[in-house]
Coordinates of C-alpha atoms in Angstrom, one line a residue:
M1 CA 0.0 0.0 0.0
E2 CA 2.8 2.3 0.9
L3 CA 4.5 1.6 -2.5
E4 CA 1.2 2.3 -4.3
S5 CA 0.8 5.6 -2.4
K6 CA 4.3 6.7 -3.5
Q7 CA 3.6 5.8 -7.1
V8 CA 0.4 7.8 -7.0
N9 CA 2.2 10.7 -5.5
M10 CA 5.0 10.5 -8.2
T11 CA 2.3 10.4 -10.9
N12 CA 0.6 13.5 -9.5
I13 CA 3.9 15.3 -9.3
S14 CA 4.8 14.3 -12.9
R15 CA 1.4 15.7 -14.1
K16 CA 2.0 19.1 -12.6
P17 CA 2.6 21.6 -15.4
S18 CA 6.3 22.6 -15.7
F19 CA 7.5 26.1 -16.3
N20 CA 8.4 25.0 -19.8
E21 CA 4.7 24.1 -20.5
F22 CA 3.5 27.3 -18.8
L23 CA 5.8 29.4 -21.0
R24 CA 4.7 27.7 -24.2
K25 CA 1.0 28.1 -23.2
Y26 CA 0.9 31.7 -22.0
A27 CA 3.9 33.6 -23.2
V28 CA 2.1 34.7 -26.3
L29 CA -0.6 36.3 -24.2
F30 CA 1.9 38.2 -22.1
V31 CA 3.7 39.5 -25.2
F32 CA 0.3 40.6 -26.7
V33 CA -0.6 42.6 -23.5
L34 CA 2.9 44.0 -23.3
C35 CA 2.6 45.3 -26.9
L36 CA -0.7 46.9 -26.2
V37 CA 0.6 48.7 -23.1
I38 CA 3.8 49.9 -24.8
F39 CA 2.1 51.4 -27.8
G40 CA -0.7 52.8 -25.6
V41 CA 1.9 54.6 -23.5
L42 CA 3.9 55.8 -26.5
D43 CA 1.0 57.3 -28.3
P44 CA -2.6 57.9 -27.0
R45 CA -4.0 57.6 -30.5
F46 CA -3.3 53.8 -30.3
F47 CA -6.3 53.1 -28.0
T48 CA -8.8 55.1 -29.9
M49 CA -11.8 53.0 -31.1
V50 CA -11.1 54.0 -34.7
N51 CA -7.6 52.6 -34.5
L52 CA -8.6 49.4 -32.7
E53 CA -11.3 48.7 -35.3
N54 CA -8.7 49.4 -38.0
I55 CA -6.5 46.7 -36.6
I56 CA -9.4 44.2 -36.8
W57 CA -10.2 45.2 -40.4
Q58 CA -6.6 44.8 -41.5
N59 CA -5.9 41.5 -39.9
A60 CA -9.2 39.5 -40.2
Y61 CA -8.1 38.0 -43.5
L62 CA -4.6 37.2 -42.1
V63 CA -6.2 35.4 -39.1
I64 CA -8.2 33.2 -41.5
A65 CA -5.2 32.5 -43.7
T66 CA -3.1 31.7 -40.6
L67 CA -5.7 29.2 -39.5
G68 CA -5.1 27.3 -42.8
M69 CA -1.4 27.5 -42.3
T70 CA -1.8 26.2 -38.8
F71 CA -3.4 23.0 -40.0
L72 CA -0.5 22.4 -42.3
I73 CA 2.3 23.2 -39.8
I74 CA 0.7 21.1 -37.0
S75 CA 0.6 18.2 -39.5
G76 CA 4.3 18.6 -40.2
G77 CA 3.9 20.6 -43.5
V78 CA 4.1 24.2 -44.6
D79 CA 3.0 26.3 -47.6
L80 CA 5.4 28.9 -48.8
A81 CA 3.1 29.5 -51.8
A82 CA 0.1 30.5 -49.7
G83 CA 0.5 34.2 -50.4
Y84 CA 0.7 33.6 -54.1
S85 CA -2.3 31.3 -54.1
L86 CA -4.2 34.0 -52.2
S87 CA -3.3 36.5 -54.9
L88 CA -4.5 34.1 -57.6
G89 CA -7.7 33.4 -55.7
A90 CA -8.2 37.2 -55.3
V91 CA -7.8 38.1 -59.0
V92 CA -10.0 35.2 -60.1
T93 CA -12.7 36.4 -57.7
A94 CA -12.4 40.0 -59.0
A95 CA -12.4 38.8 -62.6
S96 CA -15.5 36.7 -62.1
L97 CA -17.3 39.8 -60.9
V98 CA -15.9 42.5 -63.2
W99 CA -14.9 40.6 -66.4
W100 CA -17.4 37.8 -66.5
D101 CA -20.2 39.4 -64.6
L102 CA -20.9 36.3 -62.5
P103 CA -23.2 36.4 -59.4
I104 CA -21.4 37.1 -56.2
F105 CA -21.9 33.6 -54.9
L106 CA -20.3 32.0 -58.0
A107 CA -17.5 34.6 -57.9
I108 CA -16.7 33.7 -54.3
L109 CA -17.0 30.0 -55.1
A110 CA -14.5 30.5 -58.0
G111 CA -12.0 32.2 -55.7
V112 CA -12.2 29.6 -53.0
S113 CA -12.1 26.8 -55.5
I114 CA -8.9 28.1 -57.1
C115 CA -7.1 28.3 -53.7
T116 CA -8.3 24.9 -52.7
L117 CA -7.1 23.3 -56.0
L118 CA -3.7 25.1 -55.7
S119 CA -3.3 23.8 -52.2
L120 CA -4.4 20.3 -53.2
L121 CA -1.7 20.5 -56.0
N122 CA 1.0 21.2 -53.4
G123 CA -0.2 18.3 -51.3
V124 CA -0.3 15.8 -54.2
L125 CA 3.2 16.9 -55.4
S126 CA 4.7 16.6 -52.0
I127 CA 3.2 13.1 -51.5
K128 CA 3.7 11.7 -55.0
L129 CA 7.2 13.1 -55.5
K130 CA 8.1 12.4 -51.9
I131 CA 9.6 15.8 -51.5
N132 CA 9.4 18.0 -48.4
S133 CA 6.5 20.5 -48.6
F134 CA 9.0 23.3 -48.1
M135 CA 10.7 22.6 -51.3
V136 CA 7.5 21.8 -53.3
T137 CA 5.9 25.1 -52.3
L138 CA 9.1 27.0 -52.9
G139 CA 8.8 25.9 -56.5
T140 CA 5.0 26.4 -56.9
M141 CA 5.2 29.9 -55.4
T142 CA 6.9 31.1 -58.6
I143 CA 4.5 29.1 -60.8
F144 CA 1.5 30.7 -59.0
S145 CA 3.1 34.2 -59.3
G146 CA 3.5 33.7 -63.0
M147 CA -0.1 32.5 -63.4
S148 CA -1.4 35.5 -61.6
N149 CA 0.5 38.0 -63.6
I150 CA -0.3 36.3 -66.9
F151 CA -4.0 36.1 -66.0
T152 CA -4.2 39.8 -65.1
D153 CA -1.7 41.0 -67.7
Q154 CA 0.0 42.7 -64.8
K155 CA -3.0 45.1 -64.4
A156 CA -5.2 45.7 -61.4
I157 CA -9.0 44.9 -61.5
F158 CA -11.2 47.7 -60.2
N159 CA -14.9 48.6 -60.0
L160 CA -16.1 45.7 -57.9
P161 CA -19.8 45.9 -57.1
E162 CA -20.8 47.5 -53.8
S163 CA -22.9 44.5 -52.9
F164 CA -19.7 42.5 -52.8
K165 CA -17.5 45.0 -51.1
V166 CA -19.9 45.0 -48.1
I167 CA -18.5 41.6 -47.2
G168 CA -15.1 43.2 -46.4
Q169 CA -16.2 46.8 -45.5
G170 CA -19.7 46.5 -44.0
S171 CA -21.2 45.8 -40.6
L172 CA -24.0 43.7 -39.2
F173 CA -25.8 45.1 -36.1
G174 CA -22.8 47.4 -35.6
I175 CA -20.3 44.5 -35.8
P176 CA -17.8 44.4 -38.7
I177 CA -18.7 41.6 -41.1
P178 CA -15.0 40.5 -41.4
L179 CA -14.9 40.1 -37.6
I180 CA -18.1 37.9 -37.7
I181 CA -16.6 35.7 -40.4
M182 CA -13.3 35.5 -38.6
V183 CA -14.9 34.5 -35.3
I184 CA -17.0 31.8 -37.0
L185 CA -13.9 30.3 -38.7
I186 CA -11.8 30.4 -35.5
A187 CA -14.6 28.5 -33.8
L188 CA -14.7 26.0 -36.7
A189 CA -11.0 25.5 -36.8
S190 CA -10.9 25.0 -33.0
F191 CA -13.7 22.5 -33.2
I192 CA -12.0 20.5 -36.0
L193 CA -8.7 20.3 -34.1
N194 CA -10.2 19.6 -30.6
F195 CA -13.4 17.6 -31.1
T196 CA -13.0 15.5 -34.3
Y197 CA -11.1 12.4 -35.2
F198 CA -9.7 14.3 -38.1
G199 CA -8.2 16.8 -35.8
R200 CA -6.6 14.1 -33.7
H201 CA -5.2 12.6 -36.9
I202 CA -3.7 16.0 -37.8
Y203 CA -1.8 16.1 -34.5
A204 CA -0.8 12.4 -34.8
V205 CA 0.6 12.8 -38.3
G206 CA 2.6 15.9 -37.3
S207 CA 3.9 14.2 -34.2
N208 CA 5.0 10.9 -35.7
E209 CA 4.1 10.0 -39.3
E210 CA 5.3 6.4 -39.1
A211 CA 3.5 5.7 -35.7
S212 CA 0.3 7.2 -37.2
R213 CA 0.6 4.8 -40.1
L214 CA 1.1 1.8 -37.8
A215 CA -1.9 2.9 -35.8
G216 CA -4.1 2.6 -38.8
I217 CA -4.3 6.3 -39.9
K218 CA -4.2 6.7 -43.7
V219 CA -1.4 9.3 -43.6
N220 CA -1.4 10.3 -47.3
S221 CA -5.2 10.6 -47.4
T222 CA -5.1 12.7 -44.2
K223 CA -2.4 15.0 -45.7
I224 CA -4.5 15.5 -48.8
K225 CA -7.5 16.5 -46.8
I226 CA -5.4 18.9 -44.7
Y227 CA -4.1 20.6 -47.8
M228 CA -7.6 21.0 -49.1
L229 CA -8.9 22.3 -45.8
A230 CA -6.0 24.8 -45.7
G231 CA -6.9 25.8 -49.3
I232 CA -10.5 26.6 -48.3
F233 CA -9.3 28.9 -45.5
F234 CA -6.8 30.5 -47.9
G235 CA -9.7 31.0 -50.4
I236 CA -12.0 32.7 -47.9
A237 CA -9.1 34.9 -46.8
A238 CA -8.6 35.9 -50.4
V239 CA -12.2 36.8 -50.9
L240 CA -12.3 38.8 -47.7
L241 CA -9.1 40.7 -48.8
V242 CA -10.6 41.6 -52.2
A243 CA -13.8 42.7 -50.6
R244 CA -12.0 44.9 -48.1
T245 CA -9.7 46.6 -50.6
G246 CA -12.2 46.9 -53.4
S247 CA -9.7 45.8 -56.1
A248 CA -7.3 43.0 -56.9
N249 CA -3.9 42.6 -58.5
A250 CA -1.3 39.8 -58.9
S251 CA 0.8 40.8 -56.0
M252 CA -1.7 41.9 -53.4
A253 CA -1.1 39.1 -50.9
V254 CA 2.5 38.3 -51.7
G255 CA 4.5 38.0 -48.4
S256 CA 1.5 37.1 -46.3
E257 CA 2.7 33.5 -46.1
F258 CA 5.6 34.6 -44.0
T259 CA 3.3 36.6 -41.7
C260 CA 1.1 33.5 -41.3
I261 CA 4.1 31.3 -40.5
T262 CA 5.5 33.9 -38.1
A263 CA 2.2 34.2 -36.3
A264 CA 1.7 30.5 -36.1
V265 CA 5.2 29.9 -34.6
L266 CA 4.8 32.9 -32.3
G267 CA 1.5 31.4 -31.2
G268 CA 3.2 28.2 -30.0
V269 CA 2.8 26.0 -33.1
A270 CA 5.9 23.7 -33.3
I271 CA 7.5 24.1 -36.6
Q272 CA 8.3 20.4 -36.6
G273 CA 4.6 19.6 -36.2
G274 CA 2.4 17.9 -33.6
I275 CA 1.8 20.9 -31.3
G276 CA -0.4 24.0 -31.6
K277 CA -3.6 25.7 -30.3
I278 CA -5.9 27.9 -32.3
W279 CA -6.4 30.6 -29.7
S280 CA -2.7 31.3 -29.3
V281 CA -2.2 31.4 -33.1
V282 CA -5.0 34.1 -33.3
I283 CA -3.2 36.1 -30.6
G284 CA 0.1 35.6 -32.6
V285 CA -1.6 37.3 -35.7
F286 CA -2.8 40.2 -33.6
I287 CA 0.7 40.7 -32.0
L288 CA 2.1 41.2 -35.5
G289 CA -0.9 43.4 -36.4
V290 CA -0.5 45.5 -33.3
L291 CA 3.3 45.8 -33.9
A292 CA 2.7 47.0 -37.5
N293 CA 0.0 49.4 -36.5
G294 CA 1.8 50.7 -33.5
M295 CA 5.1 51.2 -35.3
Q296 CA 3.3 53.1 -38.0
I297 CA 1.6 55.4 -35.5
I298 CA 4.9 56.3 -33.8
G299 CA 6.5 57.0 -37.1
L300 CA 8.5 53.9 -37.9
G301 CA 8.3 52.9 -41.6
I302 CA 7.5 49.6 -43.3
Y303 CA 11.2 48.5 -43.4
A304 CA 11.4 48.7 -39.6
Q305 CA 8.4 46.5 -39.5
Y306 CA 10.1 43.9 -41.7
I307 CA 13.0 43.9 -39.3
A308 CA 10.7 43.5 -36.3
K309 CA 8.9 40.6 -38.0
G310 CA 12.1 38.8 -38.8
V311 CA 13.5 39.2 -35.3
I312 CA 10.2 37.9 -33.9
L313 CA 10.2 34.9 -36.2
L314 CA 13.8 34.0 -35.2
A315 CA 13.0 34.6 -31.5
A316 CA 9.9 32.4 -31.7
M317 CA 11.7 29.6 -33.5
G318 CA 14.6 29.8 -31.0
L319 CA 12.2 29.6 -28.1
D320 CA 10.5 26.6 -29.7
T321 CA 13.8 24.8 -30.1
Y322 CA 14.9 25.7 -26.5
Q323 CA 11.6 24.3 -25.1
K324 CA 11.9 21.1 -27.1
T325 CA 15.5 20.6 -26.0
K326 CA 14.5 21.2 -22.3
T327 CA 11.6 18.7 -22.7
V328 CA 13.8 16.0 -24.2
K329 CA 16.4 16.5 -21.4
A330 CA 13.7 16.3 -18.8
R331 CA 12.4 13.0 -20.2
I332 CA 15.9 11.5 -20.4
N333 CA 16.6 12.5 -16.8

């Protein structure tokens, strides 16, 4: 009995969250609050309602795109071509409305479908060619860029109908429509990851692909579904971006893929896969959004923001590596 009691006590001790786990879980929240406080102190204009709403308007589509990227990274993949597929989805949506005069629903469907197909292509190439998704998407990003520029003849598409632009610029009962769409998709992504077998398979494949296969998970099929799911989120983000700006061009979302990756890693998603939570990823996006907005308000230009994003990405990846090293050492000891 005494031995059993000691074993129970040891089990309870081992289940207590370590500082390493606490840091991974809540550091992003602390950084977010710290950014708010710093910019609020530096310039009182930061906390005006107009500016806070502006942060939401500007980052709603990035949150949605980052949700798609999060599925991929948790599963052990990545999509460097995401920004370029967003651009292509955006110009197809705009062309459907302006050039082909399609109904809004069909134009949105066209944009989302293009992004889904492009993401599916990345997944198929990675699986069939047995090449790391990093290398595959590094190649397809240039292909998608060329497709966008050829499709638009390097010209912007303007004069989108007001009934479409309301999706990205309007409000419902005083609540910005982009915010409503963003919250719905955050809830959906969280539900998928936390309450479905498919979500468990995403974590499993990212943690250990071979063990997942031995456990009966159809790894290749699961990866294809993940890429398609990510593509749907990319497509919705592209539609929202076009609706907000009221125009589309071949380079409008280029670079957003790095923002998505940075936000995901900053939000605690392990770049090697298998670990990540939706709520912290969303905060990661808004940390970058607050940084960009706050730095602009205090007079720092776009290039300073690039430096800040790069430093944050390196710091987040360094912290992720440090935490993993500490965890491995703790298990060995």
